[in-house]
Amino acid sequence: MAAGLEEAFGAAGEFGGAQRRLTAFLVLLQVYVACQSMLIVLVGAMPEYHIDLEGIPASKAELAKHIHFTSNFTSIVTEWYLIEQEAYKVSLASSLFFAGLLIGNITFGPLSDKLGRKPVYISGSLTNLTFAVGIAVYALLGYCVREWRHLALVSNTPGVIFLLLSFMLPESPRWLYSQGKTAEAEDVMQYIALGNGKERLNLKLKPSAGTSRKDESPPGILNLVKHPGLRWRTIILMYIWYVCSLVYYGLTLNAGELGGNLYLNVALYGLVEVPAFPLCMFFIEKPWSGRRKTMMCFLIFAGFACMFTMFLPKNSGLLLSPTLLALCGKMMVSAAFNIVYIYTSELYPTVLRNAGLGVCSMSCRFGGILAPFVPSMKSLSPSVPLVVFGISGLSAGFLTLLLPETLNKPIAENIEDLQSPKYRVLINEKANQLEEST
């Protein structure tokens, strides 16, 4: 029988056993990615030390003889004496990781539309909630494996396993179908059906309607600049994404700079994200909060939480400790980071959604590149890093007010819909229905 793609998915049981296996694989992969992003926190940790030397040493080797670390903790800092003028190399190592993410974002995003989802997916993949769990897992791993070389080896070894397992994944049938490769899409659907315990399907996909328009050049990044409304929307969103990344990763990497148990701090900075997910999912669906107000509040709360740390004494109680406020800031910005993915996709017309998300994600990577250097600003004053995070969160939160609300409103399919009277009437009707229901 001839069928459309959605009918075929229904027959194959898209969300059956095959989907569950893929989800489990993505969860484990995300834990691995989280460990990679946090690797430098423990591998590059700097224990307390003192130097029994007066004057300027003649060489680095001479300086090394007079440096004494107060614990037997090992890291790249203790091995190569990355202190004083050499300390920047630790932050640089972390920045290079996020620079790699930026290169991947620029390179593999367009490739996923041209080559398919599977080849690009093999180079890495992100989800959300399990990333927080992965940070906590990495703290436990670091507690058990104290020698930094062994820790780096244990943390990186699963990547080889994930790479080999990735070759067993099928290509996205939706992408194959959109490219006119219906025969290959049918084969994948059969594979999904068999994986879900169903009998072999007797179906033939209808030709994709989009294949007849292959000669037309699809809207791209230039359209984000040409259209006035989209231009300012993109600029604001790029800054919000940048701030979310800067504050999120900056606070996470700052876990190594806080007092107390290093491993416990790292674990708490991961686990504090877990309640952020149900919180943001609850508020963004409520008519009285929606996407815009919820994201604004989370960003502003994150900013204030970071700013207030400068007014607290070091020996303040547990309920008002700088560490607790920093953890609250991390939870708030984690919630905002999750909302911005949903909110951004709804603010762009369908034809420009990939381009808009790609540009915003690119600016997000710049925030990740700069984040490792912010904690090192404590040399100016212990409160400077958190003040930087606080000002960034507050500014992004207030800028969110310049964006439109998208809850229960129609999403534009193309650029013309943004200025179409019919589209605006539909928005007003939706808004009126929402008011009546509440």
CSV table of C-alpha atoms in Angstrom, one decimal:
chain,number,residue,atom,x,y,z
A,1,MET,CA,0.0,0.0,0.0
A,2,ALA,CA,1.1,3.6,-0.6
A,3,ALA,CA,1.6,5.5,2.6
A,4,GLY,CA,2.9,8.8,3.9
A,5,LEU,CA,5.8,8.9,6.3
A,6,GLU,CA,3.7,9.4,9.4
A,7,GLU,CA,1.5,6.4,8.5
A,8,ALA,CA,4.6,4.3,8.0
A,9,PHE,CA,6.0,5.3,11.4
A,10,GLY,CA,2.7,4.3,12.9
A,11,ALA,CA,2.8,0.9,11.3
A,12,ALA,CA,6.5,0.4,12.2
A,13,GLY,CA,5.9,1.4,15.8
A,14,GLU,CA,8.4,4.3,15.9
A,15,PHE,CA,8.5,4.6,19.7
A,16,GLY,CA,8.9,0.9,20.4
A,17,GLY,CA,11.9,-1.3,21.3
A,18,ALA,CA,14.1,0.3,18.6
A,19,GLN,CA,13.4,3.8,19.9
A,20,ARG,CA,14.1,2.7,23.5
A,21,ARG,CA,17.4,1.2,22.6
A,22,LEU,CA,18.4,4.4,20.8
A,23,THR,CA,17.3,6.5,23.8
A,24,ALA,CA,19.4,4.4,26.2
A,25,PHE,CA,22.4,4.8,23.9
A,26,LEU,CA,21.9,8.6,23.8
A,27,VAL,CA,21.7,8.7,27.6
A,28,LEU,CA,25.0,6.9,28.0
A,29,LEU,CA,26.6,9.0,25.3
A,30,GLN,CA,25.4,12.2,27.1
A,31,VAL,CA,27.0,11.0,30.3
A,32,TYR,CA,30.3,10.6,28.4
A,33,VAL,CA,30.0,14.1,26.9
A,34,ALA,CA,29.4,15.6,30.3
A,35,CYS,CA,32.6,13.9,31.6
A,36,GLN,CA,34.6,15.4,28.7
A,37,SER,CA,33.3,18.9,29.4
A,38,MET,CA,34.2,18.6,33.1
A,39,LEU,CA,37.5,16.9,32.6
A,40,ILE,CA,39.7,19.9,33.2
A,41,VAL,CA,37.9,20.7,36.5
A,42,LEU,CA,39.7,17.8,38.3
A,43,VAL,CA,42.6,17.2,35.9
A,44,GLY,CA,43.5,20.9,36.1
A,45,ALA,CA,42.6,21.5,39.8
A,46,MET,CA,45.1,23.6,41.7
A,47,PRO,CA,45.8,22.6,45.3
A,48,GLU,CA,47.0,25.1,47.8
A,49,TYR,CA,50.8,25.7,47.7
A,50,HIS,CA,53.6,27.9,49.0
A,51,ILE,CA,56.9,28.9,47.6
A,52,ASP,CA,60.0,29.1,49.8
A,53,LEU,CA,62.0,31.3,47.6
A,54,GLU,CA,62.8,35.0,47.7
A,55,GLY,CA,63.4,37.0,44.5
A,56,ILE,CA,63.1,35.8,40.9
A,57,PRO,CA,64.2,32.3,40.0
A,58,ALA,CA,66.7,31.8,37.3
A,59,SER,CA,64.6,29.2,35.5
A,60,LYS,CA,61.4,27.2,35.7
A,61,ALA,CA,63.3,24.2,36.9
A,62,GLU,CA,64.7,26.3,39.7
A,63,LEU,CA,61.3,27.5,40.7
A,64,ALA,CA,59.9,23.9,40.7
A,65,LYS,CA,62.3,22.9,43.4
A,66,HIS,CA,60.9,25.5,45.8
A,67,ILE,CA,57.2,24.9,45.2
A,68,HIS,CA,55.4,22.8,47.8
A,69,PHE,CA,51.8,21.7,47.4
A,70,THR,CA,49.9,21.1,50.6
A,71,SER,CA,48.3,17.8,49.5
A,72,ASN,CA,49.2,14.7,47.5
A,73,PHE,CA,46.5,15.6,45.0
A,74,THR,CA,47.9,15.1,41.4
A,75,SER,CA,46.9,17.2,38.4
A,76,ILE,CA,48.5,18.8,35.4
A,77,VAL,CA,49.1,21.8,37.7
A,78,THR,CA,51.1,19.8,40.2
A,79,GLU,CA,53.0,17.9,37.4
A,80,TRP,CA,54.0,20.9,35.3
A,81,TYR,CA,53.7,23.6,37.9
A,82,LEU,CA,51.1,25.6,36.1
A,83,ILE,CA,50.9,28.4,38.6
A,84,GLU,CA,51.4,32.1,38.6
A,85,GLN,CA,52.2,33.2,35.0
A,86,GLU,CA,51.6,29.6,33.7
A,87,ALA,CA,48.1,29.3,35.2
A,88,TYR,CA,46.4,30.5,32.0
A,89,LYS,CA,47.3,27.2,30.3
A,90,VAL,CA,44.7,25.4,32.4
A,91,SER,CA,41.9,27.7,31.3
A,92,LEU,CA,43.2,27.6,27.7
A,93,ALA,CA,42.9,23.8,27.7
A,94,SER,CA,39.2,24.0,28.6
A,95,SER,CA,38.6,26.8,26.1
A,96,LEU,CA,40.1,24.6,23.3
A,97,PHE,CA,37.4,22.0,24.1
A,98,PHE,CA,34.6,24.5,23.5
A,99,ALA,CA,36.4,25.8,20.5
A,100,GLY,CA,36.2,22.3,19.1
A,101,LEU,CA,32.4,22.4,19.8
A,102,LEU,CA,32.3,25.7,17.8
A,103,ILE,CA,34.1,24.1,14.9
A,104,GLY,CA,31.7,21.1,15.0
A,105,ASN,CA,28.7,23.4,15.1
A,106,ILE,CA,29.8,25.3,12.1
A,107,THR,CA,31.0,22.2,10.1
A,108,PHE,CA,28.6,19.4,11.0
A,109,GLY,CA,25.3,21.4,11.2
A,110,PRO,CA,25.1,22.0,7.4
A,111,LEU,CA,26.6,18.6,6.8
A,112,SER,CA,23.6,17.0,8.6
A,113,ASP,CA,21.3,18.4,5.9
A,114,LYS,CA,23.5,17.3,3.0
A,115,LEU,CA,25.0,14.0,4.1
A,116,GLY,CA,22.3,12.8,6.5
A,117,ARG,CA,21.9,12.5,10.3
A,118,LYS,CA,23.9,9.4,10.9
A,119,PRO,CA,27.4,10.4,9.7
A,120,VAL,CA,27.1,13.7,11.6
A,121,TYR,CA,25.7,12.0,14.7
A,122,ILE,CA,28.8,9.7,14.8
A,123,SER,CA,30.9,12.8,15.6
A,124,GLY,CA,28.8,13.5,18.9
A,125,SER,CA,25.4,14.3,20.1
A,126,LEU,CA,23.8,16.2,23.0
A,127,THR,CA,20.7,15.8,25.1
A,128,ASN,CA,19.8,17.6,28.3
A,129,LEU,CA,19.0,15.9,31.6
A,130,THR,CA,21.6,13.2,31.5
A,131,PHE,CA,24.3,15.8,31.1
A,132,ALA,CA,23.7,16.9,34.7
A,133,VAL,CA,23.9,13.2,35.8
A,134,GLY,CA,27.1,12.9,33.8
A,135,ILE,CA,28.7,15.7,35.8
A,136,ALA,CA,27.9,13.9,39.1
A,137,VAL,CA,29.2,10.6,37.7
A,138,TYR,CA,32.5,12.4,36.7
A,139,ALA,CA,32.8,13.7,40.3
A,140,LEU,CA,32.5,10.1,41.6
A,141,LEU,CA,35.0,8.9,39.0
A,142,GLY,CA,37.5,11.6,40.0
A,143,TYR,CA,37.1,10.6,43.7
A,144,CYS,CA,37.9,7.0,42.9
A,145,VAL,CA,40.7,7.7,40.4
A,146,ARG,CA,43.1,10.2,41.9
A,147,GLU,CA,46.0,10.1,39.4
A,148,TRP,CA,45.2,12.5,36.7
A,149,ARG,CA,46.5,10.5,33.8
A,150,HIS,CA,44.5,7.5,34.8
A,151,LEU,CA,41.4,9.7,35.2
A,152,ALA,CA,41.8,11.1,31.7
A,153,LEU,CA,42.3,7.6,30.3
A,154,VAL,CA,39.2,6.2,32.1
A,155,SER,CA,37.1,9.3,31.0
A,156,ASN,CA,38.1,9.1,27.4
A,157,THR,CA,38.0,5.3,26.8
A,158,PRO,CA,34.1,5.1,26.4
A,159,GLY,CA,34.4,7.4,23.4
A,160,VAL,CA,35.9,4.7,21.3
A,161,ILE,CA,33.1,2.3,22.3
A,162,PHE,CA,30.4,4.9,21.4
A,163,LEU,CA,32.1,5.6,18.1
A,164,LEU,CA,32.0,1.9,17.1
A,165,LEU,CA,28.4,1.4,18.3
A,166,SER,CA,27.4,4.5,16.3
A,167,PHE,CA,28.1,2.7,13.0
A,168,MET,CA,25.3,0.3,13.8
A,169,LEU,CA,22.7,3.0,13.8
A,170,PRO,CA,20.4,3.5,10.8
A,171,GLU,CA,20.1,6.7,8.9
A,172,SER,CA,17.1,9.0,9.7
A,173,PRO,CA,14.2,7.9,7.6
A,174,ARG,CA,12.8,11.4,7.7
A,175,TRP,CA,15.9,12.8,6.2
A,176,LEU,CA,16.0,10.0,3.5
A,177,TYR,CA,12.4,10.7,2.7
A,178,SER,CA,13.0,14.5,2.4
A,179,GLN,CA,15.8,13.8,0.0
A,180,GLY,CA,13.7,11.6,-2.3
A,181,LYS,CA,15.4,8.4,-1.2
A,182,THR,CA,12.2,6.6,-0.6
A,183,ALA,CA,13.6,3.1,-1.1
A,184,GLU,CA,16.2,3.6,1.5
A,185,ALA,CA,13.6,5.1,3.9
A,186,GLU,CA,11.5,2.0,3.4
A,187,ASP,CA,14.4,-0.2,4.3
A,188,VAL,CA,14.9,1.7,7.5
A,189,MET,CA,11.2,1.5,8.4
A,190,GLN,CA,11.4,-2.2,7.9
A,191,TYR,CA,14.4,-2.3,10.3
A,192,ILE,CA,12.5,-0.3,12.9
A,193,ALA,CA,9.5,-2.6,12.6
A,194,LEU,CA,11.6,-5.7,13.0
A,195,GLY,CA,13.4,-4.1,16.0
A,196,ASN,CA,10.0,-3.4,17.6
A,197,GLY,CA,8.9,-7.1,17.2
A,198,LYS,CA,6.5,-6.4,14.3
A,199,GLU,CA,6.1,-8.5,11.2
A,200,ARG,CA,7.6,-7.3,7.9
A,201,LEU,CA,5.6,-4.3,6.6
A,202,ASN,CA,3.9,-4.3,3.2
A,203,LEU,CA,4.1,-0.6,2.3
A,204,LYS,CA,5.4,1.8,-0.2
A,205,LEU,CA,6.1,5.4,0.7
A,206,LYS,CA,4.5,8.1,-1.4
A,207,PRO,CA,6.9,10.4,-3.3
A,208,SER,CA,8.0,13.3,-1.1
A,209,ALA,CA,6.4,16.6,-2.0
A,210,GLY,CA,9.6,18.5,-1.2
A,211,THR,CA,11.7,16.7,-3.8
A,212,SER,CA,10.0,18.5,-6.7
A,213,ARG,CA,11.4,21.8,-5.4
A,214,LYS,CA,15.1,20.8,-5.2
A,215,ASP,CA,16.1,23.3,-7.8
A,216,GLU,CA,15.0,26.2,-5.6
A,217,SER,CA,17.5,27.6,-3.2
A,218,PRO,CA,16.2,27.3,0.3
A,219,PRO,CA,16.2,30.4,2.6
A,220,GLY,CA,19.5,30.7,4.5
A,221,ILE,CA,21.4,32.8,7.0
A,222,LEU,CA,21.2,35.9,4.8
A,223,ASN,CA,17.5,36.0,5.3
A,224,LEU,CA,18.1,36.5,9.0
A,225,VAL,CA,19.9,39.7,8.2
A,226,LYS,CA,17.7,41.0,5.4
A,227,HIS,CA,14.4,40.9,7.4
A,228,PRO,CA,14.3,43.7,10.0
A,229,GLY,CA,12.2,41.8,12.5
A,230,LEU,CA,14.3,38.7,12.3
A,231,ARG,CA,17.5,40.6,12.4
A,232,TRP,CA,16.9,42.1,15.8
A,233,ARG,CA,15.3,38.9,17.0
A,234,THR,CA,18.5,37.0,16.0
A,235,ILE,CA,20.8,39.6,17.7
A,236,ILE,CA,18.9,39.3,21.0
A,237,LEU,CA,18.8,35.5,20.8
A,238,MET,CA,22.5,35.3,20.0
A,239,TYR,CA,23.3,37.3,23.1
A,240,ILE,CA,21.0,35.2,25.3
A,241,TRP,CA,22.5,32.0,24.1
A,242,TYR,CA,26.0,33.4,24.6
A,243,VAL,CA,25.1,34.4,28.2
A,244,CYS,CA,23.5,31.1,29.0
A,245,SER,CA,26.6,29.3,27.9
A,246,LEU,CA,29.0,31.7,29.6
A,247,VAL,CA,27.2,31.5,33.0
A,248,TYR,CA,26.3,27.8,32.8
A,249,TYR,CA,29.8,26.6,32.0
A,250,GLY,CA,31.5,29.3,34.0
A,251,LEU,CA,29.7,28.3,37.1
A,252,THR,CA,30.3,24.6,36.4
A,253,LEU,CA,34.0,25.2,35.9
A,254,ASN,CA,34.1,27.5,39.0
A,255,ALA,CA,33.3,24.5,41.1
A,256,GLY,CA,37.0,23.8,41.4
A,257,GLU,CA,37.5,27.3,42.8
A,258,LEU,CA,35.2,27.0,45.7
A,259,GLY,CA,36.2,26.0,49.2
A,260,GLY,CA,35.4,22.6,50.7
A,261,ASN,CA,35.5,19.2,49.2
A,262,LEU,CA,36.3,19.5,45.4
A,263,TYR,CA,34.5,16.3,44.4
A,264,LEU,CA,31.4,17.1,46.4
A,265,ASN,CA,31.3,20.6,44.8
A,266,VAL,CA,31.5,19.1,41.3
A,267,ALA,CA,28.8,16.5,42.1
A,268,LEU,CA,26.5,19.2,43.5
A,269,TYR,CA,27.0,21.5,40.5
A,270,GLY,CA,25.7,18.6,38.3
A,271,LEU,CA,22.9,17.3,40.5
A,272,VAL,CA,21.5,20.8,41.1
A,273,GLU,CA,20.4,20.9,37.5
A,274,VAL,CA,18.1,17.9,37.9
A,275,PRO,CA,15.2,19.9,39.5
A,276,ALA,CA,15.7,22.6,36.8
A,277,PHE,CA,14.1,20.4,34.1
A,278,PRO,CA,10.7,19.8,35.7
A,279,LEU,CA,10.6,23.4,36.9
A,280,CYS,CA,11.1,24.9,33.4
A,281,MET,CA,8.7,22.4,31.8
A,282,PHE,CA,6.0,23.3,34.3
A,283,PHE,CA,6.2,27.1,34.0
A,284,ILE,CA,6.6,27.4,30.2
A,285,GLU,CA,3.2,25.7,29.6
A,286,LYS,CA,1.3,28.0,32.0
A,287,PRO,CA,-0.7,30.8,30.4
A,288,TRP,CA,0.4,33.3,33.1
A,289,SER,CA,4.1,32.7,32.6
A,290,GLY,CA,4.8,31.2,29.1
A,291,ARG,CA,8.2,31.0,27.5
A,292,ARG,CA,9.3,34.7,27.7
A,293,LYS,CA,8.4,35.5,31.3
A,294,THR,CA,9.7,32.1,32.5
A,295,MET,CA,13.1,32.5,30.8
A,296,MET,CA,13.4,36.1,31.9
A,297,CYS,CA,12.7,35.2,35.5
A,298,PHE,CA,15.2,32.3,35.5
A,299,LEU,CA,18.0,34.5,34.0
A,300,ILE,CA,17.3,37.4,36.4
A,301,PHE,CA,17.2,35.1,39.4
A,302,ALA,CA,20.5,33.5,38.3
A,303,GLY,CA,22.0,37.0,37.9
A,304,PHE,CA,20.9,38.1,41.4
A,305,ALA,CA,22.1,34.8,43.0
A,306,CYS,CA,25.5,35.4,41.6
A,307,MET,CA,25.6,39.1,42.5
A,308,PHE,CA,24.6,38.6,46.1
A,309,THR,CA,27.6,36.4,46.8
A,310,MET,CA,29.8,39.5,46.9
A,311,PHE,CA,27.9,40.8,50.0
A,312,LEU,CA,28.3,37.6,52.0
A,313,PRO,CA,31.2,37.0,54.4
A,314,LYS,CA,33.3,33.9,53.9
A,315,ASN,CA,32.3,32.5,57.3
A,316,SER,CA,28.5,32.9,56.8
A,317,GLY,CA,26.2,30.1,57.7
A,318,LEU,CA,25.2,27.3,55.4
A,319,LEU,CA,21.9,28.9,54.4
A,320,LEU,CA,23.6,32.0,53.2
A,321,SER,CA,26.9,30.7,51.9
A,322,PRO,CA,28.3,31.8,48.6
A,323,THR,CA,28.4,28.2,47.5
A,324,LEU,CA,24.7,27.8,48.0
A,325,LEU,CA,23.9,31.0,46.1
A,326,ALA,CA,26.2,29.8,43.3
A,327,LEU,CA,24.4,26.5,43.2
A,328,CYS,CA,21.0,28.3,43.0
A,329,GLY,CA,22.4,30.4,40.1
A,330,LYS,CA,23.5,27.2,38.4
A,331,MET,CA,20.0,25.7,38.7
A,332,MET,CA,18.3,28.9,37.4
A,333,VAL,CA,20.6,29.2,34.4
A,334,SER,CA,20.2,25.5,33.6
A,335,ALA,CA,16.5,26.0,33.4
A,336,ALA,CA,16.9,29.0,31.2
A,337,PHE,CA,19.3,27.1,28.9
A,338,ASN,CA,16.7,24.4,28.4
A,339,ILE,CA,13.9,26.9,27.7
A,340,VAL,CA,16.0,28.8,25.1
A,341,TYR,CA,16.1,25.8,22.8
A,342,ILE,CA,12.3,25.5,22.7
A,343,TYR,CA,11.7,29.3,22.6
A,344,THR,CA,14.2,29.9,19.8
A,345,SER,CA,12.8,27.2,17.5
A,346,GLU,CA,9.3,28.7,17.9
A,347,LEU,CA,10.5,32.3,17.2
A,348,TYR,CA,11.8,31.4,13.7
A,349,PRO,CA,9.7,30.5,10.7
A,350,THR,CA,9.9,26.8,9.7
A,351,VAL,CA,12.0,27.6,6.6
A,352,LEU,CA,14.6,29.4,8.7
A,353,ARG,CA,14.5,27.4,11.9
A,354,ASN,CA,17.7,25.4,11.2
A,355,ALA,CA,19.6,28.6,10.1
A,356,GLY,CA,18.4,30.5,13.2
A,357,LEU,CA,19.3,27.7,15.6
A,358,GLY,CA,22.6,27.3,13.9
A,359,VAL,CA,23.6,30.9,14.3
A,360,CYS,CA,22.4,31.0,18.0
A,361,SER,CA,24.2,27.8,18.8
A,362,MET,CA,27.4,29.2,17.2
A,363,SER,CA,27.3,32.2,19.6
A,364,CYS,CA,26.7,29.8,22.4
A,365,ARG,CA,30.1,28.2,21.7
A,366,PHE,CA,31.8,31.6,22.1
A,367,GLY,CA,30.4,31.8,25.6
A,368,GLY,CA,31.8,28.4,26.3
A,369,ILE,CA,35.2,29.4,25.0
A,370,LEU,CA,35.4,32.5,27.3
A,371,ALA,CA,33.8,30.7,30.3
A,372,PRO,CA,37.0,29.0,31.6
A,373,PHE,CA,38.9,32.3,31.9
A,374,VAL,CA,36.3,34.0,34.0
A,375,PRO,CA,37.0,32.0,37.2
A,376,SER,CA,40.7,33.0,36.8
A,377,MET,CA,39.6,36.7,37.3
A,378,LYS,CA,39.5,35.9,41.0
A,379,SER,CA,43.1,37.2,41.1
A,380,LEU,CA,41.6,40.7,40.8
A,381,SER,CA,39.1,40.0,43.6
A,382,PRO,CA,37.4,36.8,44.8
A,383,SER,CA,34.0,38.1,43.9
A,384,VAL,CA,34.8,39.3,40.3
A,385,PRO,CA,33.9,36.0,38.5
A,386,LEU,CA,30.4,35.8,40.1
A,387,VAL,CA,29.8,39.5,39.5
A,388,VAL,CA,30.6,38.9,35.8
A,389,PHE,CA,28.1,36.1,35.7
A,390,GLY,CA,25.5,38.1,37.6
A,391,ILE,CA,25.7,41.1,35.3
A,392,SER,CA,25.5,38.8,32.2
A,393,GLY,CA,22.4,37.0,33.6
A,394,LEU,CA,20.6,40.2,34.5
A,395,SER,CA,21.2,41.9,31.1
A,396,ALA,CA,20.1,38.8,29.2
A,397,GLY,CA,17.0,38.5,31.3
A,398,PHE,CA,15.8,42.0,30.7
A,399,LEU,CA,16.6,41.7,26.9
A,400,THR,CA,14.2,38.8,26.8
A,401,LEU,CA,11.3,41.2,27.3
A,402,LEU,CA,11.9,42.5,23.8
A,403,LEU,CA,11.0,39.1,22.3
A,404,PRO,CA,7.4,38.1,21.6
A,405,GLU,CA,5.6,35.3,23.5
A,406,THR,CA,5.0,32.1,21.5
A,407,LEU,CA,2.9,29.9,23.9
A,408,ASN,CA,-0.3,28.7,22.2
A,409,LYS,CA,0.4,30.9,19.2
A,410,PRO,CA,0.8,29.7,15.6
A,411,ILE,CA,4.3,29.2,14.3
A,412,ALA,CA,5.1,31.0,11.0
A,413,GLU,CA,5.9,28.6,8.2
A,414,ASN,CA,7.7,31.1,6.0
A,415,ILE,CA,9.0,34.7,6.1
A,416,GLU,CA,5.9,36.1,4.5
A,417,ASP,CA,3.8,34.8,7.4
A,418,LEU,CA,5.5,37.2,9.8
A,419,GLN,CA,3.9,40.2,8.0
A,420,SER,CA,0.8,38.5,6.7
A,421,PRO,CA,-2.5,40.1,8.0
A,422,LYS,CA,-4.0,36.6,8.1
A,423,TYR,CA,-1.3,35.3,10.3
A,424,ARG,CA,-1.6,38.3,12.7
A,425,VAL,CA,-5.4,37.8,12.9
A,426,LEU,CA,-4.7,34.1,13.8
A,427,ILE,CA,-2.4,35.2,16.6
A,428,ASN,CA,-5.0,37.5,18.0
A,429,GLU,CA,-7.7,34.8,17.8
A,430,LYS,CA,-5.4,32.4,19.7
A,431,ALA,CA,-4.7,35.1,22.3
A,432,ASN,CA,-8.4,35.7,22.8
A,433,GLN,CA,-9.2,32.0,23.2
A,434,LEU,CA,-6.4,31.8,25.7
A,435,GLU,CA,-7.8,34.7,27.7
A,436,GLU,CA,-11.3,33.2,27.7
A,437,SER,CA,-10.0,29.8,28.8
A,438,THR,CA,-8.3,31.4,31.8
